[in-house]
PDB file of C-alpha atoms in Angstrom:
ATOM      1  CA  UNK S 841      53.482 -24.154 -61.806  1.00  0.00           C
ATOM      2  CA  UNK S 842      52.112 -27.344 -63.297  1.00  0.00           C
ATOM      3  CA  UNK S 843      53.223 -29.422 -66.258  1.00  0.00           C
ATOM      4  CA  UNK S 844      51.066 -30.397 -69.205  1.00  0.00           C
ATOM      5  CA  UNK S 845      52.006 -32.342 -72.343  1.00  0.00           C
ATOM      6  CA  UNK S 846      55.564 -33.486 -73.023  1.00  0.00           C
ATOM      7  CA  UNK S 847      57.193 -32.651 -76.373  1.00  0.00           C
ATOM      8  CA  UNK S 848      59.937 -34.453 -78.373  1.00  0.00           C
ATOM      9  CA  UNK S 849      63.587 -34.401 -77.230  1.00  0.00           C
ATOM     10  CA  UNK S 850      65.568 -31.256 -78.152  1.00  0.00           C
ATOM     11  CA  UNK S 851      68.997 -29.723 -77.608  1.00  0.00           C
ATOM     12  CA  UNK S 852      69.262 -26.425 -75.760  1.00  0.00           C
ATOM     13  CA  UNK S 853      69.814 -24.464 -78.963  1.00  0.00           C
ATOM     14  CA  UNK S 854      66.891 -26.178 -80.688  1.00  0.00           C
ATOM     15  CA  UNK S 855      64.685 -25.447 -77.698  1.00  0.00           C
ATOM     16  CA  UNK S 856      65.491 -21.712 -77.702  1.00  0.00           C
ATOM     17  CA  UNK S 857      64.630 -21.383 -81.394  1.00  0.00           C
ATOM     18  CA  UNK S 858      61.453 -23.445 -81.004  1.00  0.00           C
ATOM     19  CA  UNK S 859      60.336 -21.745 -77.771  1.00  0.00           C
ATOM     20  CA  UNK S 860      60.632 -18.285 -79.346  1.00  0.00           C
ATOM     21  CA  UNK S 861      57.780 -19.191 -81.690  1.00  0.00           C
ATOM     22  CA  UNK S 862      55.427 -20.617 -79.058  1.00  0.00           C
ATOM     23  CA  UNK S 863      52.486 -18.840 -77.441  1.00  0.00           C
ATOM     24  CA  UNK S 864      52.737 -20.919 -74.239  1.00  0.00           C
ATOM     25  CA  UNK S 865      55.768 -21.476 -72.034  1.00  0.00           C
ATOM     26  CA  UNK S 866      57.798 -24.681 -71.942  1.00  0.00           C
ATOM     27  CA  UNK S 867      60.716 -25.913 -69.853  1.00  0.00           C
ATOM     28  CA  UNK S 868      63.600 -28.029 -71.159  1.00  0.00           C
ATOM     29  CA  UNK S 869      64.630 -30.722 -68.669  1.00  0.00           C
ATOM     30  CA  UNK S 870      67.525 -32.956 -69.743  1.00  0.00           C
ATOM     31  CA  UNK S 871      66.503 -32.744 -73.387  1.00  0.00           C
ATOM     32  CA  UNK S 872      62.769 -33.202 -72.850  1.00  0.00           C
ATOM     33  CA  UNK S 873      60.360 -30.297 -73.325  1.00  0.00           C
ATOM     34  CA  UNK S 874      57.382 -29.861 -71.021  1.00  0.00           C
ATOM     35  CA  UNK S 875      54.491 -27.454 -71.524  1.00  0.00           C
ATOM     36  CA  UNK S 876      53.735 -25.320 -68.464  1.00  0.00           C
ATOM     37  CA  UNK S 877      50.170 -25.563 -67.186  1.00  0.00           C
ATOM     38  CA  UNK S 878      48.383 -22.619 -65.566  1.00  0.00           C
ATOM     39  CA  UNK S 879      48.571 -21.920 -61.816  1.00  0.00           C
ATOM     40  CA  UNK S 880      45.852 -21.300 -59.243  1.00  0.00           C
ATOM     41  CA  UNK S 881      45.165 -17.861 -57.763  1.00  0.00           C
ATOM     42  CA  UNK S 882      46.956 -18.535 -54.473  1.00  0.00           C
ATOM     43  CA  UNK S 883      50.090 -19.621 -56.310  1.00  0.00           C
ATOM     44  CA  UNK S 884      50.128 -16.543 -58.538  1.00  0.00           C
ATOM     45  CA  UNK S 885      49.410 -14.173 -55.636  1.00  0.00           C
ATOM     46  CA  UNK S 886      52.153 -15.645 -53.433  1.00  0.00           C
ATOM     47  CA  UNK S 887      54.688 -15.416 -56.259  1.00  0.00           C
ATOM     48  CA  UNK S 888      53.591 -11.817 -56.865  1.00  0.00           C
ATOM     49  CA  UNK S 889      54.026 -10.950 -53.179  1.00  0.00           C
ATOM     50  CA  UNK S 890      57.558 -12.342 -53.253  1.00  0.00           C
ATOM     51  CA  UNK S 891      58.414 -10.527 -56.476  1.00  0.00           C
ATOM     52  CA  UNK S 892      57.166  -7.165 -55.217  1.00  0.00           C
ATOM     53  CA  UNK S 893      58.928  -7.480 -51.854  1.00  0.00           C
ATOM     54  CA  UNK S 894      62.234  -8.465 -53.438  1.00  0.00           C
ATOM     55  CA  UNK S 895      62.053  -5.849 -56.187  1.00  0.00           C
ATOM     56  CA  UNK S 896      61.348  -3.072 -53.684  1.00  0.00           C
ATOM     57  CA  UNK S 897      64.071  -4.301 -51.321  1.00  0.00           C
ATOM     58  CA  UNK S 898      66.690  -4.479 -54.088  1.00  0.00           C
ATOM     59  CA  UNK S 899      65.806  -1.211 -55.810  1.00  0.00           C
ATOM     60  CA  UNK S 900      68.962   0.820 -56.409  1.00  0.00           C
ATOM     61  CA  UNK S 901      71.274  -2.224 -56.241  1.00  0.00           C
ATOM     62  CA  UNK S 902      72.854  -4.192 -59.112  1.00  0.00           C
ATOM     63  CA  UNK S 903      70.418  -7.050 -58.445  1.00  0.00           C
ATOM     64  CA  UNK S 904      67.374  -7.802 -60.609  1.00  0.00           C
ATOM     65  CA  UNK S 905      64.245  -9.733 -59.628  1.00  0.00           C
ATOM     66  CA  UNK S 906      62.297 -11.798 -62.149  1.00  0.00           C
ATOM     67  CA  UNK S 907      58.947 -13.534 -62.015  1.00  0.00           C
ATOM     68  CA  UNK S 908      57.872 -16.619 -63.968  1.00  0.00           C
ATOM     69  CA  UNK S 909      58.184 -15.286 -67.530  1.00  0.00           C
ATOM     70  CA  UNK S 910      62.016 -15.211 -67.541  1.00  0.00           C
ATOM     71  CA  UNK S 911      64.055 -18.269 -68.514  1.00  0.00           C
ATOM     72  CA  UNK S 912      66.888 -19.546 -66.300  1.00  0.00           C
ATOM     73  CA  UNK S 913      69.607 -21.696 -67.888  1.00  0.00           C
ATOM     74  CA  UNK S 914      71.239 -24.501 -65.906  1.00  0.00           C
ATOM     75  CA  UNK S 915      74.385 -24.824 -68.011  1.00  0.00           C
ATOM     76  CA  UNK S 916      75.650 -28.024 -66.369  1.00  0.00           C
ATOM     77  CA  UNK S 917      72.565 -29.879 -67.633  1.00  0.00           C
ATOM     78  CA  UNK S 918      71.730 -27.640 -70.619  1.00  0.00           C
ATOM     79  CA  UNK S 919      68.251 -27.276 -69.136  1.00  0.00           C
ATOM     80  CA  UNK S 920      65.948 -24.250 -69.064  1.00  0.00           C
ATOM     81  CA  UNK S 921      63.392 -23.389 -66.386  1.00  0.00           C
ATOM     82  CA  UNK S 922      60.912 -20.635 -65.598  1.00  0.00           C
ATOM     83  CA  UNK S 923      61.277 -20.257 -61.800  1.00  0.00           C
ATOM     84  CA  UNK S 924      58.377 -18.627 -59.995  1.00  0.00           C
ATOM     85  CA  UNK S 925      60.729 -15.912 -58.695  1.00  0.00           C
ATOM     86  CA  UNK S 926      64.500 -15.475 -58.819  1.00  0.00           C
ATOM     87  CA  UNK S 927      67.177 -12.852 -58.214  1.00  0.00           C
ATOM     88  CA  UNK S 928      70.422 -12.325 -60.105  1.00  0.00           C
ATOM     89  CA  UNK S 929      73.137  -9.780 -59.331  1.00  0.00           C
ATOM     90  CA  UNK S 930      75.504 -10.766 -62.155  1.00  0.00           C
ATOM     91  CA  UNK S 931      76.784  -8.177 -64.611  1.00  0.00           C
ATOM     92  CA  UNK S 932      76.522 -10.715 -67.447  1.00  0.00           C
ATOM     93  CA  UNK S 933      72.836 -11.226 -66.701  1.00  0.00           C
ATOM     94  CA  UNK S 934      72.202  -7.480 -66.798  1.00  0.00           C
ATOM     95  CA  UNK S 935      73.356  -7.548 -70.417  1.00  0.00           C
ATOM     96  CA  UNK S 936      70.993 -10.414 -71.323  1.00  0.00           C
ATOM     97  CA  UNK S 937      67.405  -9.929 -72.498  1.00  0.00           C
ATOM     98  CA  UNK S 938      65.951 -13.431 -72.797  1.00  0.00           C
ATOM     99  CA  UNK S 939      67.886 -15.866 -70.581  1.00  0.00           C
ATOM    100  CA  UNK S 940      69.514 -15.477 -67.148  1.00  0.00           C
ATOM    101  CA  UNK S 941      72.313 -17.748 -65.933  1.00  0.00           C
ATOM    102  CA  UNK S 942      73.755 -16.603 -62.577  1.00  0.00           C
ATOM    103  CA  UNK S 943      71.040 -16.320 -59.905  1.00  0.00           C
ATOM    104  CA  UNK S 944      71.761 -15.966 -56.202  1.00  0.00           C
ATOM    105  CA  UNK S 945      68.216 -16.849 -55.089  1.00  0.00           C
ATOM    106  CA  UNK S 946      65.564 -19.080 -56.674  1.00  0.00           C
ATOM    107  CA  UNK S 947      62.051 -19.470 -55.227  1.00  0.00           C
ATOM    108  CA  UNK S 948      59.452 -22.036 -56.236  1.00  0.00           C
ATOM    109  CA  UNK S 949      55.862 -21.880 -54.958  1.00  0.00           C
ATOM    110  CA  UNK S 950      54.765 -25.496 -54.669  1.00  0.00           C
ATOM    111  CA  UNK S 951      51.726 -26.830 -56.519  1.00  0.00           C
ATOM    112  CA  UNK S 952      50.151 -30.226 -55.767  1.00  0.00           C
ATOM    113  CA  UNK S 953      51.005 -31.512 -59.231  1.00  0.00           C
ATOM    114  CA  UNK S 954      54.668 -30.477 -59.209  1.00  0.00           C
ATOM    115  CA  UNK S 955      55.774 -30.468 -55.544  1.00  0.00           C
ATOM    116  CA  UNK S 956      57.620 -33.783 -55.871  1.00  0.00           C
ATOM    117  CA  UNK S 957      59.443 -32.604 -59.011  1.00  0.00           C
ATOM    118  CA  UNK S 958      60.297 -29.221 -57.446  1.00  0.00           C
ATOM    119  CA  UNK S 959      61.783 -30.954 -54.389  1.00  0.00           C
ATOM    120  CA  UNK S 960      63.514 -33.636 -56.453  1.00  0.00           C
ATOM    121  CA  UNK S 961      64.771 -33.262 -60.015  1.00  0.00           C
ATOM    122  CA  UNK S 962      64.374 -29.495 -60.261  1.00  0.00           C
ATOM    123  CA  UNK S 963      66.154 -28.971 -56.930  1.00  0.00           C
ATOM    124  CA  UNK S 964      68.991 -31.222 -58.162  1.00  0.00           C
ATOM    125  CA  UNK S 965      69.307 -29.103 -61.312  1.00  0.00           C
ATOM    126  CA  UNK S 966      69.332 -25.806 -59.420  1.00  0.00           C
ATOM    127  CA  UNK S 967      72.062 -27.039 -57.057  1.00  0.00           C
ATOM    128  CA  UNK S 968      74.455 -27.203 -60.007  1.00  0.00           C
ATOM    129  CA  UNK S 969      74.312 -23.434 -60.629  1.00  0.00           C
ATOM    130  CA  UNK S 970      77.603 -22.154 -59.196  1.00  0.00           C
ATOM    131  CA  UNK S 971      76.325 -18.660 -58.350  1.00  0.00           C
ATOM    132  CA  UNK S 972      73.220 -19.862 -56.496  1.00  0.00           C
ATOM    133  CA  UNK S 973      73.206 -19.285 -52.726  1.00  0.00           C
ATOM    134  CA  UNK S 974      69.609 -20.082 -51.742  1.00  0.00           C
ATOM    135  CA  UNK S 975      66.713 -22.200 -52.975  1.00  0.00           C
ATOM    136  CA  UNK S 976      63.338 -21.577 -51.317  1.00  0.00           C
ATOM    137  CA  UNK S 977      60.274 -23.826 -51.561  1.00  0.00           C
ATOM    138  CA  UNK S 978      57.046 -22.170 -50.428  1.00  0.00           C
ATOM    139  CA  UNK S 979      54.077 -24.337 -49.423  1.00  0.00           C
ATOM    140  CA  UNK S 980      50.815 -22.384 -49.490  1.00  0.00           C
ATOM    141  CA  UNK S 981      48.739 -25.112 -47.852  1.00  0.00           C
ATOM    142  CA  UNK S 982      50.891 -25.424 -44.727  1.00  0.00           C
ATOM    143  CA  UNK S 983      52.118 -21.801 -44.828  1.00  0.00           C
ATOM    144  CA  UNK S 984      55.675 -23.127 -44.517  1.00  0.00           C
ATOM    145  CA  UNK S 985      58.836 -22.170 -46.362  1.00  0.00           C
ATOM    146  CA  UNK S 986      61.887 -24.424 -46.648  1.00  0.00           C
ATOM    147  CA  UNK S 987      65.033 -22.439 -47.444  1.00  0.00           C
ATOM    148  CA  UNK S 988      68.148 -24.333 -48.523  1.00  0.00           C
ATOM    149  CA  UNK S 989      71.441 -22.439 -48.239  1.00  0.00           C
ATOM    150  CA  UNK S 990      74.704 -23.431 -49.878  1.00  0.00           C
ATOM    151  CA  UNK S 991      77.500 -24.350 -47.478  1.00  0.00           C
ATOM    152  CA  UNK S 992      80.931 -24.484 -49.072  1.00  0.00           C
ATOM    153  CA  UNK S 993      82.119 -24.322 -52.659  1.00  0.00           C
ATOM    154  CA  UNK S 994      80.866 -26.144 -55.739  1.00  0.00           C
ATOM    155  CA  UNK S 995      77.658 -28.161 -55.574  1.00  0.00           C
ATOM    156  CA  UNK S 996      78.686 -28.736 -51.962  1.00  0.00           C
ATOM    157  CA  UNK S 997      76.383 -29.098 -49.019  1.00  0.00           C
ATOM    158  CA  UNK S 998      72.966 -27.463 -48.815  1.00  0.00           C
ATOM    159  CA  UNK S 999      71.601 -26.811 -45.324  1.00  0.00           C
ATOM    160  CA  UNK S1000      67.858 -26.682 -44.683  1.00  0.00           C
ATOM    161  CA  UNK S1001      66.458 -23.706 -42.755  1.00  0.00           C
ATOM    162  CA  UNK S1002      62.738 -24.420 -42.232  1.00  0.00           C
ATOM    163  CA  UNK S1003      60.343 -21.567 -41.483  1.00  0.00           C
ATOM    164  CA  UNK S1004      57.098 -22.770 -39.942  1.00  0.00           C
ATOM    165  CA  UNK S1005      53.609 -21.313 -40.333  1.00  0.00           C
ATOM    166  CA  UNK S1006      53.449 -17.769 -38.959  1.00  0.00           C
ATOM    167  CA  UNK S1007      57.229 -17.300 -38.786  1.00  0.00           C
ATOM    168  CA  UNK S1008      57.783 -15.487 -42.052  1.00  0.00           C
ATOM    169  CA  UNK S1009      61.020 -16.168 -43.918  1.00  0.00           C
ATOM    170  CA  UNK S1010      64.584 -14.839 -44.197  1.00  0.00           C
ATOM    171  CA  UNK S1011      66.442 -14.747 -47.511  1.00  0.00           C
ATOM    172  CA  UNK S1012      70.051 -14.365 -46.376  1.00  0.00           C
ATOM    173  CA  UNK S1013      71.405 -14.131 -49.938  1.00  0.00           C
ATOM    174  CA  UNK S1014      69.738 -10.733 -50.374  1.00  0.00           C
ATOM    175  CA  UNK S1015      69.439  -9.745 -46.683  1.00  0.00           C
ATOM    176  CA  UNK S1016      65.627  -9.690 -46.636  1.00  0.00           C
ATOM    177  CA  UNK S1017      63.277 -10.707 -43.832  1.00  0.00           C
ATOM    178  CA  UNK S1018      59.653 -11.113 -44.967  1.00  0.00           C
ATOM    179  CA  UNK S1019      56.779 -11.550 -42.525  1.00  0.00           C
ATOM    180  CA  UNK S1020      54.198 -14.292 -42.982  1.00  0.00           C
ATOM    181  CA  UNK S1021      51.534 -11.603 -43.378  1.00  0.00           C
ATOM    182  CA  UNK S1022      53.414 -10.066 -46.310  1.00  0.00           C
ATOM    183  CA  UNK S1023      54.377 -13.406 -47.846  1.00  0.00           C
ATOM    184  CA  UNK S1024      50.783 -14.669 -47.922  1.00  0.00           C
ATOM    185  CA  UNK S1025      48.939 -11.350 -48.272  1.00  0.00           C
ATOM    186  CA  UNK S1026      45.572 -11.784 -50.034  1.00  0.00           C
ATOM    187  CA  UNK S1027      46.043 -15.566 -50.220  1.00  0.00           C
ATOM    188  CA  UNK S1028      42.997 -17.436 -48.934  1.00  0.00           C
ATOM    189  CA  UNK S1029      43.647 -20.458 -46.702  1.00  0.00           C
ATOM    190  CA  UNK S1030      43.177 -23.746 -48.485  1.00  0.00           C
ATOM    191  CA  UNK S1031      39.918 -25.395 -47.375  1.00  0.00           C
ATOM    192  CA  UNK S1032      40.202 -28.225 -44.883  1.00  0.00           C
ATOM    193  CA  UNK S1033      39.216 -31.677 -46.167  1.00  0.00           C
ATOM    194  CA  UNK S1034      35.520 -32.403 -45.677  1.00  0.00           C
ATOM    195  CA  UNK S1035      34.798 -35.290 -43.271  1.00  0.00           C
ATOM    196  CA  UNK S1036      33.576 -38.476 -44.910  1.00  0.00           C
ATOM    197  CA  UNK S1037      30.134 -39.782 -43.969  1.00  0.00           C
ATOM    198  CA  UNK S1038      30.209 -42.797 -41.674  1.00  0.00           C
ATOM    199  CA  UNK S1039      30.478 -46.027 -43.620  1.00  0.00           C
ATOM    200  CA  UNK S1040      31.660 -44.399 -46.865  1.00  0.00           C
ATOM    201  CA  UNK S1041      34.466 -45.908 -48.916  1.00  0.00           C
ATOM    202  CA  UNK S1042      37.956 -44.399 -48.377  1.00  0.00           C
TER     203      UNK S1042
END
């Protein structure tokens, strides 16, 4: 999901009151509010494929799957995000209607405009959620998925488990293996760059 205009600095409580009256979604990152820009079809479809697969897999369990309209609170930084897809199995989250706080799995589908932020600052925020076991970053263009799994207690060590194009992906936190065909169902390949005419400027 992309970012648009930045808003004035707010506290977490101020953000929740303000956000409730907005027609568009915004994320609070270390006191700064960012408007969420729209996503392309491939991004939305991939997130939908993940949501449907996880929801079906977890049906009948205490776990709940959410897509990008649900807020996730990172208490250690008093920041709020709208992950593309996430799963929580916490009893406290089942009692909440507007904000979740204890996910076990968070998935972000990378967009060109936000890939660096998703891999950098946002990843650093997510790592501070004590309940979180896996963070997955899905790249539509390369058909790859990088899954980071927590090793040890606290913020600890996060180990990368890369899944290459065609391999599918395993989410160990919820015991789900998803094929590449299911992950990218109905997602058109991104067009290859067109060759430049000889003698053209780079």
